[in-house]
Coordinates of C-alpha atoms in Angstrom, one line a residue:
M1 CA 94.8 87.6 102.8
N2 CA 97.6 89.5 104.6
E3 CA 101.3 89.4 103.5
S4 CA 102.4 86.8 106.0
D5 CA 99.5 84.5 105.0
R6 CA 100.5 85.0 101.3
Q7 CA 104.1 84.2 102.0
A8 CA 103.2 81.1 104.0
R9 CA 100.9 79.8 101.2
I10 CA 103.7 80.5 98.6
S11 CA 106.1 78.4 100.8
Q12 CA 103.6 75.6 101.1
L13 CA 103.0 75.6 97.3
Q14 CA 106.7 75.6 96.6
N15 CA 107.3 72.7 98.9
H16 CA 104.4 70.8 97.3
R17 CA 105.7 71.6 93.8
H18 CA 109.1 70.3 94.8
A19 CA 107.6 67.0 96.1
L20 CA 105.5 66.6 92.9
L21 CA 108.6 67.1 90.8
Q22 CA 110.5 64.4 92.8
Q23 CA 107.5 62.1 92.5
R24 CA 107.4 62.6 88.8
D25 CA 111.1 61.9 88.5
R26 CA 110.6 58.6 90.4
R27 CA 107.6 57.8 88.2
G28 CA 105.8 56.5 91.2
A29 CA 102.5 57.9 90.0
P30 CA 100.9 58.4 86.6
I31 CA 102.6 61.3 84.9
A32 CA 99.4 63.0 83.6
S33 CA 98.0 63.3 87.1
I34 CA 101.2 64.8 88.5
D35 CA 101.4 67.2 85.6
M36 CA 97.8 68.3 86.1
E37 CA 98.5 69.0 89.8
L38 CA 101.7 70.8 88.9
N39 CA 99.6 73.1 86.6
V40 CA 97.2 73.9 89.5
V41 CA 100.1 74.7 91.8
R42 CA 101.8 76.8 89.2
S43 CA 98.6 78.8 88.5
E44 CA 98.1 79.5 92.2
L45 CA 101.7 80.5 92.7
Q46 CA 101.5 82.9 89.7
A47 CA 98.3 84.4 91.2
L48 CA 99.9 84.9 94.6
Y49 CA 103.1 86.4 93.0
E50 CA 100.9 88.8 91.0
T51 CA 98.9 89.8 94.0
G52 CA 102.1 90.7 95.9
R53 CA 103.4 92.6 92.9
I54 CA 100.2 94.6 92.6
S55 CA 100.0 95.4 96.3
R56 CA 103.6 96.8 96.3
Q57 CA 102.7 99.1 93.4
I58 CA 99.5 100.5 94.8
P59 CA 100.1 103.1 97.5
T60 CA 98.3 102.7 100.8
P61 CA 95.4 105.1 100.8
R62 CA 95.7 107.8 103.4
A63 CA 92.8 108.7 105.7
R64 CA 90.8 111.6 104.2
V65 CA 89.8 114.5 106.3
N66 CA 86.3 115.7 105.6
H67 CA 86.2 119.5 105.6
V68 CA 82.9 120.8 106.7
R69 CA 82.0 124.2 105.7
L70 CA 80.1 126.2 108.3
A71 CA 77.9 129.0 107.1

C-alpha cells in the first residue's frame, strides 16, 4: 500500500467512524453493534497510523553497488 492509498483509507475510516458516532448518538441502531464496528474501525486506523509512523522512521534503502574483484 503506497502513501496515497494509506491516506485515502484513513480518510474513509475517519468518515465512517464519524457516521457511526452520529448513528450511536441518535440511537437508531443497537448500541452493541455500533460499538463493535467502531472497535474494528479504530483498530484499522491504529494499524494504518503505525504503518505510516514506521515507514517515516526507516530510511529508504539505497541501491548497493556490487564491487567485482578482477584477478
